[in-house]
């Protein structure tokens, strides 16, 4: 289903033109570099002019079946800064979804009005299903515990900007590695780049076997830990995640693990001087507010990078990059 939509000859456009963005597996290292290059241009554009008319006349539908602040607003900001328009369906309960309309019909409706559909859904594979039905491009903005490819791209872009490289790194991922789709996508995006992964979680929230196998099959290495202090002194990136309460079937399990990690200045006292603390946000206690002042705390810059990355992706998918 990936890359199933017609695309003009490659010499007239880029590899993302008219394509769905469903998984980070679509992104070759060359394509990642290309997106980062365009994101840099978008940053300059926003800093100098605030907006442009690159996507004037284009419309993006933002279809969100799950809560979102950052992903939905940054996609809207990205579209509007490029001169495009947005149909925001941020609360599907007020749309015909609450009348029982299927995803297939909802996306085939929205593509009558829009040129691209950004979809967040609670089911793994929903974006691929939507892409199957739609003839306009679908951008996966999170499909259940599956993937969140645009978040992984903005995360990798942040790593590149903060540390000057996204290769040859030790990356600690901490918290809910089982249900957190952002760490699934980011791990995949960092494969084959000489990255050593340190997965820190309680046993209940281990990185899924499928992804651990992908790391091994790529010839990369990972170790698993319960205690962040075992890895804090060696990581270049500490990627912190929220325990995903909404994914638990047994809330007693959630209560047992919800407060298991809190990154404080005392924890970071043991970290390298040049490293970054990242978080896709929202945080619900796993990073103390006192950490925000630390120059290594990159999560606010990470959010800002999300707009530039999404501007680059929208421009590319709509053929104007
Ligand atoms: C993340 C998500 O939705 O997966 N948020 C985001 O998009 N920035 C992480 C989370 O909700 O914990």
mmCIF file of C-alpha atoms and ligand atoms in Angstrom:
data_model
loop_
_atom_site.group_PDB
_atom_site.id
_atom_site.type_symbol
_atom_site.label_atom_id
_atom_site.label_comp_id
_atom_site.label_asym_id
_atom_site.label_seq_id
_atom_site.Cartn_x
_atom_site.Cartn_y
_atom_site.Cartn_z
ATOM 1 C CA UNK A 1 0.000 0.000 0.000
ATOM 2 C CA UNK A 2 2.965 2.275 0.595
ATOM 3 C CA UNK A 3 3.872 4.399 -2.399
ATOM 4 C CA UNK A 4 0.898 3.100 -4.296
ATOM 5 C CA UNK A 5 -0.220 6.420 -5.718
ATOM 6 C CA UNK A 6 0.701 7.657 -9.167
ATOM 7 C CA UNK A 7 3.773 9.798 -9.321
ATOM 8 C CA UNK A 8 5.162 11.730 -12.282
ATOM 9 C CA UNK A 9 8.650 10.955 -13.588
ATOM 10 C CA UNK A 10 11.276 11.449 -10.876
ATOM 11 C CA UNK A 11 13.144 14.153 -12.754
ATOM 12 C CA UNK A 12 10.262 16.574 -12.359
ATOM 13 C CA UNK A 13 9.632 16.150 -8.664
ATOM 14 C CA UNK A 14 10.809 14.665 -5.380
ATOM 15 C CA UNK A 15 10.278 11.154 -4.035
ATOM 16 C CA UNK A 16 7.431 12.186 -1.748
ATOM 17 C CA UNK A 17 5.233 13.887 -4.314
ATOM 18 C CA UNK A 18 1.664 12.548 -4.088
ATOM 19 C CA UNK A 19 2.797 9.780 -1.728
ATOM 20 C CA UNK A 20 1.307 8.621 1.544
ATOM 21 C CA UNK A 21 3.509 8.922 4.607
ATOM 22 C CA UNK A 22 2.661 5.845 6.651
ATOM 23 C CA UNK A 23 5.873 4.569 8.228
ATOM 24 C CA UNK A 24 9.476 5.648 8.675
ATOM 25 C CA UNK A 25 10.461 2.572 6.657
ATOM 26 C CA UNK A 26 9.703 4.659 3.544
ATOM 27 C CA UNK A 27 12.539 7.042 4.384
ATOM 28 C CA UNK A 28 15.902 6.165 2.884
ATOM 29 C CA UNK A 29 18.900 8.082 4.286
ATOM 30 C CA UNK A 30 18.844 10.246 1.112
ATOM 31 C CA UNK A 31 15.178 11.098 1.627
ATOM 32 C CA UNK A 32 15.819 11.942 5.289
ATOM 33 C CA UNK A 33 18.630 14.300 4.225
ATOM 34 C CA UNK A 34 16.360 15.857 1.639
ATOM 35 C CA UNK A 35 13.603 16.495 4.234
ATOM 36 C CA UNK A 36 16.130 17.986 6.674
ATOM 37 C CA UNK A 37 17.452 20.285 3.964
ATOM 38 C CA UNK A 38 13.981 21.549 3.143
ATOM 39 C CA UNK A 39 13.197 21.897 6.879
ATOM 40 C CA UNK A 40 16.265 24.162 7.212
ATOM 41 C CA UNK A 41 14.925 26.296 4.364
ATOM 42 C CA UNK A 42 11.532 26.448 6.046
ATOM 43 C CA UNK A 43 13.159 27.634 9.259
ATOM 44 C CA UNK A 44 14.876 30.465 7.400
ATOM 45 C CA UNK A 45 11.653 31.321 5.629
ATOM 46 C CA UNK A 46 9.674 31.517 8.883
ATOM 47 C CA UNK A 47 12.388 33.508 10.641
ATOM 48 C CA UNK A 48 12.678 36.030 7.818
ATOM 49 C CA UNK A 49 9.140 36.340 6.515
ATOM 50 C CA UNK A 50 6.796 34.396 8.804
ATOM 51 C CA UNK A 51 4.973 32.897 5.868
ATOM 52 C CA UNK A 52 5.030 32.195 2.127
ATOM 53 C CA UNK A 53 2.526 31.355 -0.593
ATOM 54 C CA UNK A 54 4.041 28.021 -1.624
ATOM 55 C CA UNK A 55 0.885 26.058 -0.820
ATOM 56 C CA UNK A 56 -1.607 28.728 -1.730
ATOM 57 C CA UNK A 57 -4.727 27.099 -3.110
ATOM 58 C CA UNK A 58 -4.020 23.801 -1.318
ATOM 59 C CA UNK A 59 -6.187 22.434 1.474
ATOM 60 C CA UNK A 60 -5.206 19.998 4.225
ATOM 61 C CA UNK A 61 -7.778 18.041 6.240
ATOM 62 C CA UNK A 62 -6.676 17.327 9.801
ATOM 63 C CA UNK A 63 -8.605 14.246 10.904
ATOM 64 C CA UNK A 64 -7.946 13.341 14.541
ATOM 65 C CA UNK A 65 -9.649 10.402 16.271
ATOM 66 C CA UNK A 66 -7.392 10.792 19.322
ATOM 67 C CA UNK A 67 -6.418 13.822 21.427
ATOM 68 C CA UNK A 68 -3.542 15.995 20.237
ATOM 69 C CA UNK A 69 -2.110 19.421 20.903
ATOM 70 C CA UNK A 70 1.288 19.467 19.196
ATOM 71 C CA UNK A 71 0.779 17.263 16.178
ATOM 72 C CA UNK A 72 -2.505 18.820 15.140
ATOM 73 C CA UNK A 73 -1.498 22.440 15.812
ATOM 74 C CA UNK A 74 1.907 22.094 14.215
ATOM 75 C CA UNK A 75 0.424 20.565 11.062
ATOM 76 C CA UNK A 76 -2.079 23.429 10.934
ATOM 77 C CA UNK A 77 0.623 26.026 11.547
ATOM 78 C CA UNK A 78 2.820 24.394 8.899
ATOM 79 C CA UNK A 79 0.043 24.502 6.300
ATOM 80 C CA UNK A 80 -0.948 28.063 7.132
ATOM 81 C CA UNK A 81 2.616 29.381 7.145
ATOM 82 C CA UNK A 82 2.914 28.046 3.611
ATOM 83 C CA UNK A 83 -0.239 29.847 2.540
ATOM 84 C CA UNK A 84 -2.513 26.789 2.541
ATOM 85 C CA UNK A 85 -5.865 26.272 4.213
ATOM 86 C CA UNK A 86 -6.989 23.740 6.786
ATOM 87 C CA UNK A 87 -10.146 21.749 7.495
ATOM 88 C CA UNK A 88 -9.703 20.877 11.169
ATOM 89 C CA UNK A 89 -11.604 17.842 12.448
ATOM 90 C CA UNK A 90 -9.950 17.649 15.803
ATOM 91 C CA UNK A 91 -12.839 16.184 17.606
ATOM 92 C CA UNK A 92 -14.424 13.474 15.509
ATOM 93 C CA UNK A 93 -17.299 13.232 17.950
ATOM 94 C CA UNK A 94 -18.773 16.316 16.320
ATOM 95 C CA UNK A 95 -18.362 14.835 12.834
ATOM 96 C CA UNK A 96 -20.280 12.063 11.073
ATOM 97 C CA UNK A 97 -17.862 9.569 12.648
ATOM 98 C CA UNK A 98 -20.187 9.717 15.666
ATOM 99 C CA UNK A 99 -23.048 8.727 13.378
ATOM 100 C CA UNK A 100 -21.140 5.540 12.601
ATOM 101 C CA UNK A 101 -19.403 6.529 9.382
ATOM 102 C CA UNK A 102 -16.526 4.235 8.440
ATOM 103 C CA UNK A 103 -12.940 5.433 8.064
ATOM 104 C CA UNK A 104 -13.118 4.491 4.368
ATOM 105 C CA UNK A 105 -16.091 6.763 3.785
ATOM 106 C CA UNK A 106 -14.752 9.582 5.962
ATOM 107 C CA UNK A 107 -11.473 9.821 4.051
ATOM 108 C CA UNK A 108 -13.232 9.513 0.686
ATOM 109 C CA UNK A 109 -15.427 12.388 1.792
ATOM 110 C CA UNK A 110 -12.577 14.601 2.930
ATOM 111 C CA UNK A 111 -10.584 14.071 -0.224
ATOM 112 C CA UNK A 112 -13.446 15.661 -2.136
ATOM 113 C CA UNK A 113 -12.554 18.878 -0.291
ATOM 114 C CA UNK A 114 -8.842 18.591 0.515
ATOM 115 C CA UNK A 115 -5.537 17.812 -1.244
ATOM 116 C CA UNK A 116 -3.953 15.921 1.649
ATOM 117 C CA UNK A 117 -5.334 14.234 4.779
ATOM 118 C CA UNK A 118 -3.443 14.102 8.075
ATOM 119 C CA UNK A 119 -4.844 11.235 10.134
ATOM 120 C CA UNK A 120 -4.457 10.277 13.777
ATOM 121 C CA UNK A 121 -6.266 7.128 14.812
ATOM 122 C CA UNK A 122 -6.334 4.727 17.761
ATOM 123 C CA UNK A 123 -5.848 1.588 15.641
ATOM 124 C CA UNK A 124 -2.578 0.224 14.301
ATOM 125 C CA UNK A 125 -2.764 0.201 10.519
ATOM 126 C CA UNK A 126 -5.543 2.809 10.283
ATOM 127 C CA UNK A 127 -3.404 5.137 8.174
ATOM 128 C CA UNK A 128 -2.584 2.314 5.765
ATOM 129 C CA UNK A 129 -6.259 1.446 5.558
ATOM 130 C CA UNK A 130 -7.176 5.068 4.873
ATOM 131 C CA UNK A 131 -4.451 5.223 2.225
ATOM 132 C CA UNK A 132 -5.942 2.174 0.562
ATOM 133 C CA UNK A 133 -9.275 3.936 0.143
ATOM 134 C CA UNK A 134 -8.084 7.461 -0.593
ATOM 135 C CA UNK A 135 -6.571 8.634 -3.840
ATOM 136 C CA UNK A 136 -5.120 11.748 -2.191
ATOM 137 C CA UNK A 137 -2.072 11.376 0.099
ATOM 138 C CA UNK A 138 -2.582 10.296 3.720
ATOM 139 C CA UNK A 139 -0.075 11.370 6.350
ATOM 140 C CA UNK A 140 0.034 9.139 9.425
ATOM 141 C CA UNK A 141 -0.025 11.358 12.513
ATOM 142 C CA UNK A 142 -0.027 8.345 14.842
ATOM 143 C CA UNK A 143 -1.823 5.000 14.442
ATOM 144 C CA UNK A 144 -2.443 3.523 17.883
ATOM 145 C CA UNK A 145 0.673 1.886 19.274
ATOM 146 C CA UNK A 146 2.040 1.532 15.741
ATOM 147 C CA UNK A 147 4.009 4.411 14.289
ATOM 148 C CA UNK A 148 4.293 8.179 14.336
ATOM 149 C CA UNK A 149 6.595 8.823 11.361
ATOM 150 C CA UNK A 150 6.453 12.622 11.245
ATOM 151 C CA UNK A 151 7.345 12.748 14.951
ATOM 152 C CA UNK A 152 10.356 10.485 14.314
ATOM 153 C CA UNK A 153 11.512 12.781 11.520
ATOM 154 C CA UNK A 154 11.283 15.850 13.723
ATOM 155 C CA UNK A 155 13.030 13.930 16.507
ATOM 156 C CA UNK A 156 15.867 12.910 14.194
ATOM 157 C CA UNK A 157 16.067 16.452 12.828
ATOM 158 C CA UNK A 158 16.404 17.684 16.412
ATOM 159 C CA UNK A 159 19.190 15.182 17.129
ATOM 160 C CA UNK A 160 20.988 16.282 13.960
ATOM 161 C CA UNK A 161 20.716 19.955 14.894
ATOM 162 C CA UNK A 162 21.604 19.544 18.544
ATOM 163 C CA UNK A 163 24.482 17.096 18.190
ATOM 164 C CA UNK A 164 25.556 17.691 14.592
ATOM 165 C CA UNK A 165 24.942 14.068 13.593
ATOM 166 C CA UNK A 166 22.463 11.246 13.784
ATOM 167 C CA UNK A 167 25.034 8.468 13.440
ATOM 168 C CA UNK A 168 27.419 6.881 15.843
ATOM 169 C CA UNK A 169 25.368 7.698 18.931
ATOM 170 C CA UNK A 170 24.286 6.045 22.136
ATOM 171 C CA UNK A 171 20.552 6.631 22.445
ATOM 172 C CA UNK A 172 18.683 5.924 25.666
ATOM 173 C CA UNK A 173 14.918 5.503 25.352
ATOM 174 C CA UNK A 174 13.052 5.560 28.613
ATOM 175 C CA UNK A 175 9.525 4.982 29.896
ATOM 176 C CA UNK A 176 6.721 3.344 27.974
ATOM 177 C CA UNK A 177 8.542 1.571 25.164
ATOM 178 C CA UNK A 178 5.693 -0.881 24.690
ATOM 179 C CA UNK A 179 2.829 1.458 23.889
ATOM 180 C CA UNK A 180 4.808 4.545 22.854
ATOM 181 C CA UNK A 181 4.581 4.824 19.075
ATOM 182 C CA UNK A 182 7.172 7.602 18.930
ATOM 183 C CA UNK A 183 9.954 5.332 20.185
ATOM 184 C CA UNK A 184 8.908 2.617 17.731
ATOM 185 C CA UNK A 185 9.275 4.980 14.800
ATOM 186 C CA UNK A 186 12.428 6.677 16.053
ATOM 187 C CA UNK A 187 14.188 3.352 16.672
ATOM 188 C CA UNK A 188 13.401 2.261 13.121
ATOM 189 C CA UNK A 189 14.573 5.548 11.672
ATOM 190 C CA UNK A 190 17.921 5.274 13.485
ATOM 191 C CA UNK A 191 18.708 1.733 12.290
ATOM 192 C CA UNK A 192 21.865 1.182 10.237
ATOM 193 C CA UNK A 193 23.428 4.354 11.578
ATOM 194 C CA UNK A 194 25.810 2.870 14.086
ATOM 195 C CA UNK A 195 23.505 3.718 16.980
ATOM 196 C CA UNK A 196 23.648 1.760 20.229
ATOM 197 C CA UNK A 197 20.261 1.641 21.918
ATOM 198 C CA UNK A 198 19.716 1.545 25.671
ATOM 199 C CA UNK A 199 16.083 0.652 26.346
ATOM 200 C CA UNK A 200 15.063 1.621 29.895
ATOM 201 C CA UNK A 201 11.645 0.485 31.131
ATOM 202 C CA UNK A 202 9.871 -1.745 33.606
ATOM 203 C CA UNK A 203 9.428 -5.274 32.245
ATOM 204 C CA UNK A 204 5.763 -4.637 31.539
ATOM 205 C CA UNK A 205 6.659 -1.785 29.181
ATOM 206 C CA UNK A 206 9.556 -3.377 27.274
ATOM 207 C CA UNK A 207 10.268 -2.448 23.678
ATOM 208 C CA UNK A 208 8.191 -4.888 21.563
ATOM 209 C CA UNK A 209 9.952 -8.008 20.334
ATOM 210 C CA UNK A 210 9.284 -7.061 16.707
ATOM 211 C CA UNK A 211 11.337 -3.908 17.078
ATOM 212 C CA UNK A 212 14.055 -5.537 19.153
ATOM 213 C CA UNK A 213 14.383 -8.068 16.330
ATOM 214 C CA UNK A 214 14.595 -5.299 13.745
ATOM 215 C CA UNK A 215 17.473 -3.749 15.689
ATOM 216 C CA UNK A 216 19.324 -7.051 15.834
ATOM 217 C CA UNK A 217 18.635 -7.869 12.190
ATOM 218 C CA UNK A 218 20.030 -4.495 11.172
ATOM 219 C CA UNK A 219 23.259 -5.444 12.953
ATOM 220 C CA UNK A 220 22.760 -2.721 15.555
ATOM 221 C CA UNK A 221 22.907 -3.332 19.284
ATOM 222 C CA UNK A 222 20.607 -2.719 22.218
ATOM 223 C CA UNK A 223 20.584 -3.497 25.914
ATOM 224 C CA UNK A 224 17.638 -3.364 28.301
ATOM 225 C CA UNK A 225 17.635 -1.787 31.722
ATOM 226 C CA UNK A 226 15.299 -1.055 34.564
ATOM 227 C CA UNK A 227 17.356 1.735 36.169
ATOM 228 C CA UNK A 228 18.206 4.930 34.261
ATOM 229 C CA UNK A 229 21.321 5.389 36.414
ATOM 230 C CA UNK A 230 22.879 2.387 34.656
ATOM 231 C CA UNK A 231 23.030 4.288 31.373
ATOM 232 C CA UNK A 232 22.808 7.998 32.157
ATOM 233 C CA UNK A 233 26.542 8.666 31.989
ATOM 234 C CA UNK A 234 27.008 7.269 28.472
ATOM 235 C CA UNK A 235 23.988 8.451 26.460
ATOM 236 C CA UNK A 236 24.145 11.181 23.819
ATOM 237 C CA UNK A 237 20.363 11.282 23.676
ATOM 238 C CA UNK A 238 17.947 10.545 26.505
ATOM 239 C CA UNK A 239 14.509 10.208 24.906
ATOM 240 C CA UNK A 240 11.897 10.243 27.673
ATOM 241 C CA UNK A 241 8.293 9.115 27.154
ATOM 242 C CA UNK A 242 4.986 9.267 29.013
ATOM 243 C CA UNK A 243 3.365 6.074 30.289
ATOM 244 C CA UNK A 244 0.440 5.769 27.844
ATOM 245 C CA UNK A 245 -2.454 5.430 30.280
ATOM 246 C CA UNK A 246 -5.044 5.176 27.497
ATOM 247 C CA UNK A 247 -3.499 1.963 26.148
ATOM 248 C CA UNK A 248 -3.766 -0.075 29.375
ATOM 249 C CA UNK A 249 -6.576 -2.600 29.668
ATOM 250 C CA UNK A 250 -5.917 -2.975 33.412
ATOM 251 C CA UNK A 251 -5.594 0.357 35.192
ATOM 252 C CA UNK A 252 -4.014 -1.363 38.210
ATOM 253 C CA UNK A 253 -1.044 -2.124 35.930
ATOM 254 C CA UNK A 254 -0.874 1.539 34.977
ATOM 255 C CA UNK A 255 -0.914 2.613 38.620
ATOM 256 C CA UNK A 256 2.014 0.302 39.328
ATOM 257 C CA UNK A 257 4.275 1.793 36.667
ATOM 258 C CA UNK A 258 3.055 5.357 36.105
ATOM 259 C CA UNK A 259 5.535 7.181 38.326
ATOM 260 C CA UNK A 260 8.454 4.891 37.853
ATOM 261 C CA UNK A 261 10.811 7.457 36.288
ATOM 262 C CA UNK A 262 11.357 11.114 37.048
ATOM 263 C CA UNK A 263 14.287 12.865 35.394
ATOM 264 C CA UNK A 264 15.583 15.515 37.802
ATOM 265 C CA UNK A 265 18.670 17.754 37.852
ATOM 266 C CA UNK A 266 20.216 15.174 40.208
ATOM 267 C CA UNK A 267 19.839 12.440 37.582
ATOM 268 C CA UNK A 268 21.292 14.721 34.900
ATOM 269 C CA UNK A 269 24.253 15.579 37.118
ATOM 270 C CA UNK A 270 25.600 12.197 36.004
ATOM 271 C CA UNK A 271 25.037 12.814 32.279
ATOM 272 C CA UNK A 272 27.531 13.999 29.683
ATOM 273 C CA UNK A 273 27.990 17.713 29.260
ATOM 274 C CA UNK A 274 27.103 17.442 25.585
ATOM 275 C CA UNK A 275 23.943 15.390 25.328
ATOM 276 C CA UNK A 276 20.242 16.113 24.862
ATOM 277 C CA UNK A 277 17.132 15.299 26.798
ATOM 278 C CA UNK A 278 14.150 14.880 24.484
ATOM 279 C CA UNK A 279 10.450 14.127 24.954
ATOM 280 C CA UNK A 280 7.650 14.032 22.360
ATOM 281 C CA UNK A 281 5.384 15.598 25.005
ATOM 282 C CA UNK A 282 2.966 15.825 26.743
ATOM 283 C CA UNK A 283 4.845 15.072 29.957
ATOM 284 C CA UNK A 284 2.957 13.961 33.011
ATOM 285 C CA UNK A 285 5.681 14.078 35.618
ATOM 286 C CA UNK A 286 8.558 12.161 33.994
ATOM 287 C CA UNK A 287 10.721 15.247 33.586
ATOM 288 C CA UNK A 288 10.860 17.656 36.535
ATOM 289 C CA UNK A 289 10.233 21.306 35.638
ATOM 290 C CA UNK A 290 13.651 22.240 37.065
ATOM 291 C CA UNK A 291 15.253 20.370 34.172
ATOM 292 C CA UNK A 292 13.775 22.882 31.684
ATOM 293 C CA UNK A 293 16.530 25.419 32.474
ATOM 294 C CA UNK A 294 19.259 22.925 31.645
ATOM 295 C CA UNK A 295 20.753 23.719 28.202
ATOM 296 C CA UNK A 296 20.606 20.003 27.432
ATOM 297 C CA UNK A 297 16.793 20.025 27.717
ATOM 298 C CA UNK A 298 15.809 20.089 24.038
ATOM 299 C CA UNK A 299 12.082 19.321 24.189
ATOM 300 C CA UNK A 300 10.879 22.861 23.539
ATOM 301 C CA UNK A 301 13.258 23.246 20.598
ATOM 302 C CA UNK A 302 12.097 19.802 19.459
ATOM 303 C CA UNK A 303 8.490 21.078 19.281
ATOM 304 C CA UNK A 304 9.552 24.091 17.239
ATOM 305 C CA UNK A 305 11.415 21.805 14.859
ATOM 306 C CA UNK A 306 8.136 19.964 14.339
ATOM 307 C CA UNK A 307 6.673 22.888 12.420
ATOM 308 C CA UNK A 308 9.652 23.140 10.044
ATOM 309 C CA UNK A 309 9.733 19.386 9.468
ATOM 310 C CA UNK A 310 5.995 19.287 8.749
ATOM 311 C CA UNK A 311 6.263 22.291 6.440
ATOM 312 C CA UNK A 312 8.925 20.367 4.517
ATOM 313 C CA UNK A 313 6.790 17.230 4.344
ATOM 314 C CA UNK A 314 3.647 19.050 3.228
ATOM 315 C CA UNK A 315 5.536 20.979 0.554
ATOM 316 C CA UNK A 316 7.123 17.740 -0.675
ATOM 317 C CA UNK A 317 3.920 15.697 -0.713
ATOM 318 C CA UNK A 318 2.066 18.494 -2.479
ATOM 319 C CA UNK A 319 4.844 18.839 -5.041
ATOM 320 C CA UNK A 320 6.024 22.326 -4.194
ATOM 321 C CA UNK A 321 9.292 21.635 -2.334
HETATM 322 C C1 LIG B 1 2.978 11.580 21.290
HETATM 323 C C2 LIG B 1 1.930 10.712 20.629
HETATM 324 O O1 LIG B 1 0.812 11.145 20.379
HETATM 325 O O2 LIG B 1 2.269 9.570 20.347
HETATM 326 N N1 LIG B 1 2.643 12.931 21.293
HETATM 327 C C3 LIG B 1 2.960 13.695 20.199
HETATM 328 O O3 LIG B 1 2.515 13.442 19.101
HETATM 329 N N2 LIG B 1 3.839 14.683 20.382
HETATM 330 C C4 LIG B 1 3.414 11.072 22.618
HETATM 331 C C5 LIG B 1 2.403 10.876 23.708
HETATM 332 O O4 LIG B 1 1.206 11.114 23.547
HETATM 333 O O5 LIG B 1 2.839 10.498 24.794
#
